[in-house]
mmCIF file of C-alpha atoms in Angstrom:
data_model
loop_
_atom_site.group_PDB
_atom_site.id
_atom_site.type_symbol
_atom_site.label_atom_id
_atom_site.label_comp_id
_atom_site.label_asym_id
_atom_site.label_seq_id
_atom_site.Cartn_x
_atom_site.Cartn_y
_atom_site.Cartn_z
ATOM 1 C CA MET A 1 -51.207 80.875 67.127
ATOM 2 C CA GLN A 2 -52.123 84.360 68.545
ATOM 3 C CA VAL A 3 -53.503 85.386 71.953
ATOM 4 C CA ASP A 4 -55.105 88.783 72.300
ATOM 5 C CA TYR A 5 -56.752 88.658 76.318
ATOM 6 C CA LEU A 6 -55.895 86.565 79.337
ATOM 7 C CA GLU A 7 -57.838 86.747 82.543
ATOM 8 C CA SER A 8 -54.714 86.317 84.968
ATOM 9 C CA ARG A 9 -56.522 82.756 86.331
ATOM 10 C CA MET A 10 -55.600 81.319 82.574
ATOM 11 C CA LEU A 11 -52.303 82.179 83.759
ATOM 12 C CA ASP A 12 -52.018 79.044 86.236
ATOM 13 C CA HIS A 13 -51.656 76.991 83.029
ATOM 14 C CA ALA A 14 -49.231 76.673 80.402
ATOM 15 C CA LEU A 15 -49.723 79.153 76.768
ATOM 16 C CA PRO A 16 -49.782 77.591 73.817
ATOM 17 C CA PRO A 17 -46.754 75.796 72.896
ATOM 18 C CA HIS A 18 -46.537 77.676 69.121
ATOM 19 C CA LEU A 19 -47.590 80.968 70.578
ATOM 20 C CA VAL A 20 -46.954 84.233 68.140
ATOM 21 C CA THR A 21 -48.819 86.685 69.725
ATOM 22 C CA LEU A 22 -49.695 87.481 73.265
ATOM 23 C CA ALA A 23 -51.437 91.106 74.591
ATOM 24 C CA LEU A 24 -52.036 91.339 78.188
ATOM 25 C CA LYS A 25 -53.998 94.234 79.275
ATOM 26 C CA ARG A 26 -55.619 95.473 82.837
ATOM 27 C CA ILE A 27 -54.923 92.091 84.375
ATOM 28 C CA ASP A 28 -53.439 91.726 87.940
ATOM 29 C CA LEU A 29 -50.541 88.913 88.334
ATOM 30 C CA ASP A 30 -49.789 87.933 91.632
ATOM 31 C CA THR A 31 -45.627 86.815 92.062
ATOM 32 C CA THR A 32 -46.970 83.153 91.354
ATOM 33 C CA ARG A 33 -48.616 84.075 88.328
ATOM 34 C CA ALA A 34 -45.910 86.403 87.330
ATOM 35 C CA LYS A 35 -43.161 83.461 88.088
ATOM 36 C CA LEU A 36 -45.628 81.571 85.888
ATOM 37 C CA LEU A 37 -45.811 83.293 83.170
ATOM 38 C CA ALA A 38 -42.461 84.039 82.597
ATOM 39 C CA ALA A 39 -41.875 80.431 82.392
ATOM 40 C CA HIS A 40 -44.330 79.802 80.329
ATOM 41 C CA LEU A 41 -43.576 82.588 77.559
ATOM 42 C CA PRO A 42 -42.275 80.450 74.611
ATOM 43 C CA LYS A 43 -39.660 80.050 72.914
ATOM 44 C CA THR A 44 -41.595 81.138 68.900
ATOM 45 C CA LEU A 45 -43.169 84.429 70.812
ATOM 46 C CA ARG A 46 -42.866 87.451 68.218
ATOM 47 C CA HIS A 47 -45.263 90.256 69.194
ATOM 48 C CA LEU A 48 -45.896 91.104 73.359
ATOM 49 C CA ALA A 49 -47.777 93.491 74.653
ATOM 50 C CA LEU A 50 -48.074 94.361 78.484
ATOM 51 C CA ASN A 51 -50.453 96.941 79.093
ATOM 52 C CA GLU A 52 -51.821 98.258 82.190
ATOM 53 C CA VAL A 53 -51.032 95.040 83.901
ATOM 54 C CA GLU A 54 -50.555 95.147 87.747
ATOM 55 C CA VAL A 55 -46.913 93.420 89.471
ATOM 56 C CA GLY A 56 -45.198 93.595 92.005
ATOM 57 C CA GLN A 57 -42.383 95.741 92.138
ATOM 58 C CA HIS A 58 -40.025 92.155 93.061
ATOM 59 C CA ASP A 59 -41.630 90.908 90.146
ATOM 60 C CA ILE A 60 -41.549 92.471 87.147
ATOM 61 C CA GLY A 61 -38.056 92.248 86.605
ATOM 62 C CA PRO A 62 -38.059 88.363 86.040
ATOM 63 C CA LEU A 63 -40.871 88.646 83.874
ATOM 64 C CA VAL A 64 -39.569 91.334 81.368
ATOM 65 C CA LEU A 65 -36.094 89.403 81.645
ATOM 66 C CA ALA A 66 -37.615 86.424 80.236
ATOM 67 C CA ILE A 67 -38.860 87.883 77.054
ATOM 68 C CA PRO A 68 -37.884 85.505 74.450
ATOM 69 C CA PRO A 69 -35.107 87.418 71.880
ATOM 70 C CA GLY A 70 -37.147 86.234 69.385
ATOM 71 C CA VAL A 71 -39.674 89.188 70.115
ATOM 72 C CA ARG A 72 -40.238 91.721 67.502
ATOM 73 C CA ASP A 73 -42.536 93.751 68.306
ATOM 74 C CA LEU A 74 -42.851 94.691 71.630
ATOM 75 C CA ALA A 75 -45.408 97.116 73.365
ATOM 76 C CA ILE A 76 -44.855 97.967 77.467
ATOM 77 C CA VAL A 77 -47.761 100.631 78.365
ATOM 78 C CA ASN A 78 -48.151 102.076 82.098
ATOM 79 C CA VAL A 79 -46.063 99.133 83.490
ATOM 80 C CA GLN A 80 -43.565 100.366 86.099
ATOM 81 C CA ILE A 81 -39.909 98.862 85.149
ATOM 82 C CA GLY A 82 -37.912 101.585 85.837
ATOM 83 C CA ASP A 83 -34.277 102.581 84.863
ATOM 84 C CA ASP A 84 -32.110 99.292 85.623
ATOM 85 C CA LEU A 85 -34.838 96.596 84.220
ATOM 86 C CA ILE A 86 -34.974 99.207 80.887
ATOM 87 C CA ARG A 87 -31.552 98.699 80.633
ATOM 88 C CA GLU A 88 -31.418 95.060 81.393
ATOM 89 C CA LEU A 89 -34.005 94.605 78.338
ATOM 90 C CA ALA A 90 -32.289 97.059 75.974
ATOM 91 C CA ARG A 91 -29.263 94.531 76.061
ATOM 92 C CA VAL A 92 -30.811 91.803 75.258
ATOM 93 C CA ILE A 93 -33.617 92.385 73.391
ATOM 94 C CA LEU A 94 -34.360 95.667 71.855
ATOM 95 C CA PRO A 95 -31.206 95.356 68.639
ATOM 96 C CA ASN A 96 -33.725 92.710 67.655
ATOM 97 C CA LEU A 97 -36.924 94.357 67.621
ATOM 98 C CA THR A 98 -39.199 96.364 64.543
ATOM 99 C CA HIS A 99 -41.779 97.687 66.590
ATOM 100 C CA LEU A 100 -41.280 99.082 69.943
ATOM 101 C CA ARG A 101 -43.513 101.016 72.488
ATOM 102 C CA LEU A 102 -42.405 102.595 75.768
ATOM 103 C CA VAL A 103 -45.059 104.464 77.532
ATOM 104 C CA SER A 104 -45.022 105.457 81.044
ATOM 105 C CA THR A 105 -42.982 103.077 82.552
ATOM 106 C CA GLY A 106 -41.258 104.731 84.735
ATOM 107 C CA VAL A 107 -38.216 105.618 83.135
ATOM 108 C CA THR A 108 -35.736 108.825 83.089
ATOM 109 C CA GLN A 109 -33.336 110.212 81.328
ATOM 110 C CA ARG A 110 -30.734 107.649 82.182
ATOM 111 C CA GLY A 111 -33.046 104.779 81.056
ATOM 112 C CA LEU A 112 -33.875 106.532 78.117
ATOM 113 C CA MET A 113 -30.339 107.300 76.419
ATOM 114 C CA ALA A 114 -29.640 103.595 77.243
ATOM 115 C CA VAL A 115 -32.577 102.533 74.821
ATOM 116 C CA ILE A 116 -31.533 105.207 72.520
ATOM 117 C CA VAL A 117 -27.816 103.610 72.422
ATOM 118 C CA VAL A 118 -29.231 100.338 71.169
ATOM 119 C CA LEU A 119 -32.084 101.168 68.677
ATOM 120 C CA PRO A 120 -30.773 98.771 65.205
ATOM 121 C CA ALA A 121 -31.461 101.695 63.031
ATOM 122 C CA GLY A 122 -31.744 99.374 59.983
ATOM 123 C CA GLN A 123 -34.615 97.426 61.204
ATOM 124 C CA LEU A 124 -37.136 99.925 63.586
ATOM 125 C CA VAL A 125 -40.277 100.083 61.472
ATOM 126 C CA SER A 126 -41.884 102.443 64.292
ATOM 127 C CA LEU A 127 -41.055 103.805 67.476
ATOM 128 C CA THR A 128 -43.295 105.171 70.156
ATOM 129 C CA LEU A 129 -42.110 106.694 73.951
ATOM 130 C CA GLY A 130 -44.216 108.183 76.173
ATOM 131 C CA GLY A 131 -44.128 109.806 79.186
ATOM 132 C CA ILE A 132 -40.174 110.163 79.561
ATOM 133 C CA PRO A 133 -39.541 113.979 79.864
ATOM 134 C CA LEU A 134 -37.156 115.024 76.984
ATOM 135 C CA HIS A 135 -34.306 117.035 77.571
ATOM 136 C CA MET A 136 -31.176 118.167 75.278
ATOM 137 C CA GLU A 137 -28.586 115.547 75.799
ATOM 138 C CA THR A 138 -31.595 112.709 74.753
ATOM 139 C CA ALA A 139 -33.052 114.887 71.778
ATOM 140 C CA THR A 140 -29.999 115.432 70.271
ATOM 141 C CA ALA A 141 -29.139 111.619 70.824
ATOM 142 C CA LEU A 142 -32.748 110.972 69.229
ATOM 143 C CA ALA A 143 -31.954 112.781 66.706
ATOM 144 C CA ALA A 144 -28.645 111.781 65.804
ATOM 145 C CA TRP A 145 -30.434 108.054 66.016
ATOM 146 C CA LEU A 146 -33.040 109.463 63.541
ATOM 147 C CA ALA A 147 -30.536 110.820 60.743
ATOM 148 C CA ARG A 148 -29.348 106.832 60.508
ATOM 149 C CA THR A 149 -32.325 105.219 60.413
ATOM 150 C CA THR A 150 -33.861 103.826 57.259
ATOM 151 C CA GLN A 151 -36.692 102.053 57.371
ATOM 152 C CA LEU A 152 -38.884 103.997 60.023
ATOM 153 C CA LYS A 153 -42.228 104.977 58.832
ATOM 154 C CA CYS A 154 -44.091 105.495 62.257
ATOM 155 C CA LEU A 155 -42.653 107.955 64.587
ATOM 156 C CA GLY A 156 -44.915 108.823 68.256
ATOM 157 C CA LEU A 157 -43.166 111.428 71.163
ATOM 158 C CA HIS A 158 -46.286 111.375 73.662
ATOM 159 C CA HIS A 159 -46.118 113.718 76.418
ATOM 160 C CA MET A 160 -42.764 114.407 76.328
ATOM 161 C CA CYS A 161 -42.402 118.613 76.496
ATOM 162 C CA THR A 162 -40.753 119.540 79.482
ATOM 163 C CA LYS A 163 -40.569 123.424 81.049
ATOM 164 C CA VAL A 164 -36.809 123.478 81.436
ATOM 165 C CA ALA A 165 -36.401 122.317 78.286
ATOM 166 C CA PRO A 166 -39.036 123.256 75.943
ATOM 167 C CA ASN A 167 -37.462 123.480 72.669
ATOM 168 C CA ALA A 168 -35.318 119.911 72.943
ATOM 169 C CA ILE A 169 -37.650 118.395 70.582
ATOM 170 C CA ASP A 170 -36.729 121.182 67.839
ATOM 171 C CA PHE A 171 -33.353 118.736 67.771
ATOM 172 C CA VAL A 172 -35.998 115.806 66.424
ATOM 173 C CA LEU A 173 -37.493 117.469 64.158
ATOM 174 C CA ALA A 174 -34.574 118.823 62.416
ATOM 175 C CA ALA A 175 -33.557 115.083 61.775
ATOM 176 C CA LEU A 176 -37.544 113.695 60.295
ATOM 177 C CA PRO A 177 -36.409 111.087 58.166
ATOM 178 C CA SER A 178 -38.374 110.765 55.031
ATOM 179 C CA SER A 179 -39.259 107.420 55.316
ATOM 180 C CA LEU A 180 -42.527 108.946 57.932
ATOM 181 C CA ARG A 181 -46.217 108.342 57.604
ATOM 182 C CA SER A 182 -47.174 108.961 60.899
ATOM 183 C CA LEU A 183 -45.649 111.365 63.065
ATOM 184 C CA GLU A 184 -47.686 111.383 66.224
ATOM 185 C CA LEU A 185 -46.801 114.188 69.089
ATOM 186 C CA PRO A 186 -49.490 114.850 71.701
ATOM 187 C CA GLY A 187 -47.992 117.375 74.401
ATOM 188 C CA SER A 188 -44.858 116.928 73.021
ATOM 189 C CA LEU A 189 -44.867 120.105 71.237
ATOM 190 C CA TYR A 190 -44.704 123.924 72.510
ATOM 191 C CA SER A 191 -45.352 125.358 69.022
ATOM 192 C CA ALA A 192 -46.242 123.902 66.112
ATOM 193 C CA THR A 193 -44.140 126.709 64.481
ATOM 194 C CA SER A 194 -40.703 124.247 64.866
ATOM 195 C CA LEU A 195 -43.002 121.591 63.220
ATOM 196 C CA ALA A 196 -44.178 123.567 60.454
ATOM 197 C CA THR A 197 -40.577 124.432 59.578
ATOM 198 C CA HIS A 198 -39.377 121.234 59.201
ATOM 199 C CA MET A 199 -42.786 119.824 57.668
ATOM 200 C CA SER A 200 -40.576 119.499 54.207
ATOM 201 C CA ARG A 201 -38.760 116.211 55.552
ATOM 202 C CA VAL A 202 -41.755 114.532 55.542
ATOM 203 C CA TYR A 203 -43.497 114.451 51.943
ATOM 204 C CA ASP A 204 -45.444 111.188 52.128
ATOM 205 C CA LEU A 205 -46.840 111.800 55.133
ATOM 206 C CA GLU A 206 -50.350 110.565 56.252
ATOM 207 C CA VAL A 207 -51.027 110.693 60.163
ATOM 208 C CA LEU A 208 -50.143 113.595 62.076
ATOM 209 C CA ASP A 209 -50.834 114.054 65.249
ATOM 210 C CA VAL A 210 -50.030 117.709 67.215
ATOM 211 C CA SER A 211 -52.841 117.243 70.383
ATOM 212 C CA ASN A 212 -52.443 118.874 73.561
ATOM 213 C CA LEU A 213 -50.262 121.711 71.909
ATOM 214 C CA LEU A 214 -48.565 123.346 74.763
ATOM 215 C CA GLY A 215 -47.919 127.152 73.566
ATOM 216 C CA PRO A 216 -50.290 129.646 72.029
ATOM 217 C CA PRO A 217 -53.060 127.623 69.389
ATOM 218 C CA GLY A 218 -52.155 130.826 66.582
ATOM 219 C CA SER A 219 -49.323 128.526 65.886
ATOM 220 C CA LEU A 220 -51.240 126.110 63.527
ATOM 221 C CA ALA A 221 -51.210 128.788 61.270
ATOM 222 C CA ASP A 222 -47.844 128.078 60.584
ATOM 223 C CA LEU A 223 -48.240 124.427 60.433
ATOM 224 C CA ILE A 224 -51.441 123.362 58.605
ATOM 225 C CA PRO A 225 -50.310 124.904 55.029
ATOM 226 C CA THR A 226 -47.103 123.157 54.735
ATOM 227 C CA ILE A 227 -49.160 119.881 55.459
ATOM 228 C CA ARG A 228 -49.147 117.285 52.468
ATOM 229 C CA TYR A 229 -51.803 116.548 49.936
ATOM 230 C CA THR A 230 -51.280 112.561 51.378
ATOM 231 C CA LEU A 231 -52.465 113.331 54.712
ATOM 232 C CA LYS A 232 -55.112 111.052 55.429
ATOM 233 C CA VAL A 233 -55.616 111.601 59.723
ATOM 234 C CA LEU A 234 -54.879 115.018 61.327
ATOM 235 C CA ARG A 235 -55.552 115.455 65.058
ATOM 236 C CA MET A 236 -55.369 118.387 66.754
ATOM 237 C CA ALA A 237 -57.805 117.333 70.229
ATOM 238 C CA TYR A 238 -57.685 119.297 73.783
ATOM 239 C CA ILE A 239 -56.044 122.600 71.962
ATOM 240 C CA ASP A 240 -57.935 125.792 73.164
ATOM 241 C CA MET A 241 -58.896 126.760 70.328
ATOM 242 C CA TYR A 242 -61.963 129.302 71.303
ATOM 243 C CA GLU A 243 -60.450 132.562 70.284
ATOM 244 C CA THR A 244 -58.669 131.079 67.119
ATOM 245 C CA ASP A 245 -59.785 131.047 63.603
ATOM 246 C CA LEU A 246 -58.904 127.300 62.838
ATOM 247 C CA ALA A 247 -61.346 127.933 60.238
ATOM 248 C CA GLU A 248 -59.025 130.428 57.851
ATOM 249 C CA MET A 249 -56.200 128.590 58.484
ATOM 250 C CA LEU A 250 -57.578 125.721 56.792
ATOM 251 C CA TYR A 251 -58.378 128.336 53.992
ATOM 252 C CA ARG A 252 -54.832 128.519 53.156
ATOM 253 C CA VAL A 253 -54.411 124.786 52.507
ATOM 254 C CA GLY A 254 -53.013 125.027 49.049
ATOM 255 C CA ARG A 255 -53.007 121.218 47.382
ATOM 256 C CA PRO A 256 -56.221 119.356 48.229
ATOM 257 C CA TRP A 257 -55.939 116.522 51.483
ATOM 258 C CA CYS A 258 -57.717 114.098 49.036
ATOM 259 C CA PHE A 259 -57.357 111.446 51.190
ATOM 260 C CA LEU A 260 -57.914 112.706 54.183
ATOM 261 C CA VAL A 261 -60.702 109.835 56.240
ATOM 262 C CA GLU A 262 -60.359 111.569 60.048
ATOM 263 C CA VAL A 263 -60.193 114.660 61.627
ATOM 264 C CA ASP A 264 -60.382 114.950 65.403
ATOM 265 C CA LEU A 265 -60.724 117.851 67.138
ATOM 266 C CA ARG A 266 -62.142 116.778 70.490
ATOM 267 C CA CYS A 267 -62.227 119.094 73.394
ATOM 268 C CA ALA A 268 -60.846 122.215 71.256
ATOM 269 C CA GLN A 269 -63.417 124.392 72.714
ATOM 270 C CA LEU A 270 -65.120 125.230 69.248
ATOM 271 C CA GLY A 271 -68.271 126.810 69.617
ATOM 272 C CA LEU A 272 -71.710 126.068 67.040
ATOM 273 C CA GLN A 273 -70.237 129.081 64.661
ATOM 274 C CA GLY A 274 -66.487 127.301 64.912
ATOM 275 C CA ILE A 275 -68.140 124.166 64.309
ATOM 276 C CA GLU A 276 -69.677 125.244 60.787
ATOM 277 C CA ASN A 277 -67.163 126.958 59.170
ATOM 278 C CA VAL A 278 -64.576 124.368 59.759
ATOM 279 C CA PHE A 279 -66.749 121.927 57.931
ATOM 280 C CA TYR A 280 -66.957 124.515 54.918
ATOM 281 C CA ALA A 281 -63.297 124.569 55.061
ATOM 282 C CA LEU A 282 -62.837 121.364 55.059
ATOM 283 C CA GLU A 283 -65.411 120.780 52.382
ATOM 284 C CA ARG A 284 -63.419 123.332 50.453
ATOM 285 C CA ILE A 285 -60.318 121.487 51.126
ATOM 286 C CA LEU A 286 -61.795 118.334 49.485
ATOM 287 C CA SER A 287 -63.543 119.285 46.818
ATOM 288 C CA CYS A 288 -61.110 120.866 44.830
ATOM 289 C CA GLY A 289 -59.327 117.921 44.567
ATOM 290 C CA PRO A 290 -60.430 114.440 42.092
ATOM 291 C CA GLY A 291 -63.768 112.953 42.755
ATOM 292 C CA PRO A 292 -62.605 109.631 43.195
ATOM 293 C CA HIS A 293 -60.852 110.404 46.271
ATOM 294 C CA GLN A 294 -63.342 112.482 48.523
ATOM 295 C CA GLU A 295 -65.992 109.685 49.185
ATOM 296 C CA PRO A 296 -66.585 108.805 52.101
ATOM 297 C CA ARG A 297 -66.182 111.897 53.735
ATOM 298 C CA PRO A 298 -63.596 112.190 56.732
ATOM 299 C CA HIS A 299 -64.947 110.537 60.153
ATOM 300 C CA VAL A 300 -64.990 113.911 62.844
ATOM 301 C CA LEU A 301 -64.838 113.778 66.550
ATOM 302 C CA LEU A 302 -66.230 116.631 68.241
ATOM 303 C CA LEU A 303 -67.002 115.235 71.663
ATOM 304 C CA GLY A 304 -66.083 117.548 74.366
ATOM 305 C CA ASN A 305 -67.177 120.865 72.667
ATOM 306 C CA LEU A 306 -69.120 124.051 73.756
ATOM 307 C CA VAL A 307 -72.033 123.001 71.973
ATOM 308 C CA THR A 308 -74.355 119.839 72.852
ATOM 309 C CA VAL A 309 -76.578 117.496 70.794
ATOM 310 C CA ARG A 310 -79.709 118.938 71.652
ATOM 311 C CA GLN A 311 -78.721 122.318 70.274
ATOM 312 C CA ARG A 312 -81.878 122.458 67.311
ATOM 313 C CA ARG A 313 -79.184 124.717 64.800
ATOM 314 C CA PHE A 314 -76.126 122.077 66.084
ATOM 315 C CA ARG A 315 -79.124 118.615 64.921
ATOM 316 C CA GLN A 316 -79.630 120.554 61.871
ATOM 317 C CA ILE A 317 -76.402 121.352 61.093
ATOM 318 C CA ARG A 318 -75.053 117.563 61.949
ATOM 319 C CA GLU A 319 -77.578 115.974 59.589
ATOM 320 C CA TRP A 320 -76.775 118.422 56.610
ATOM 321 C CA TRP A 321 -73.583 117.135 56.871
ATOM 322 C CA ALA A 322 -74.865 113.681 57.033
ATOM 323 C CA THR A 323 -76.670 113.681 54.076
ATOM 324 C CA ASN A 324 -73.065 114.921 51.898
ATOM 325 C CA GLY A 325 -71.916 112.110 53.271
ATOM 326 C CA TRP A 326 -69.666 112.959 56.666
ATOM 327 C CA ASP A 327 -69.261 110.975 59.456
ATOM 328 C CA ILE A 328 -70.182 112.934 62.784
ATOM 329 C CA GLU A 329 -69.142 111.859 66.305
ATOM 330 C CA PRO A 330 -71.316 114.429 68.110
ATOM 331 C CA CYS A 331 -70.556 116.776 70.997
ATOM 332 C CA ARG A 332 -70.709 115.806 74.382
ATOM 333 C CA GLY A 333 -74.694 116.203 75.935
#
């Protein structure tokens, strides 16, 4: 049985005894309900997600420690658990996981090291970490773990770049496993050049996210030509490319991205001409490939750029590209 959403009052009653999946999002748990939930978590649970769950500092411990050891897919997002609790969790739960997502949990370097040490290299399929500044010590440990992985397909490191050690991520990039299909690095890259150096390691990559690039956007010129033809999703959101010729970078792509289904350019500060040039470049990338892989055209997110849907020329451009199969999510306005 699967439960994707619960109101907090429903936790006054026992959960279904054979529950397999439980996702809690944006609910408040007082002391009584936190204890009830901890007592009600069934041993059959395999997938558990806690997302923006408001729970008292003294109540989160018993709840987290009550997670059944049979859980294989664990996501804790925007829930403050801290280092001491994550170390207890690491000892009991983490070695059994196949999927782990820890984002904005109040964990520091000490807690992150405790997590990395026990991560199962031979069975973990996806790992997402976020909101934890990456220093040299933890980057080196994570790189050593990546070198041992055999099943990892999805790696996400969200907003982990620091001014103290902006190049720490390079150790991780140098150890990317060839098994990766998805690589998400929003807010964790200072320069895209460092990633370009190691793109040959991930030759079957399908999803790439370099949003919130912290350094000069011109470094994307080094990265984009190295992206493999297997790419399905490209995210370059929240990067100021007003003075960057993104279209020219895309024209440098050699082999076509025949499988592309989504391009995220939200808040990229593109003007009307820049947007039009990007579409022509993307059209060229797709038209070079075999016909069957070109339909439908990719979904393009343009929200938050420098033009609005009220501009007549933009409406004309959008309508023209729509008739050619493009699915365009327009700019705000």
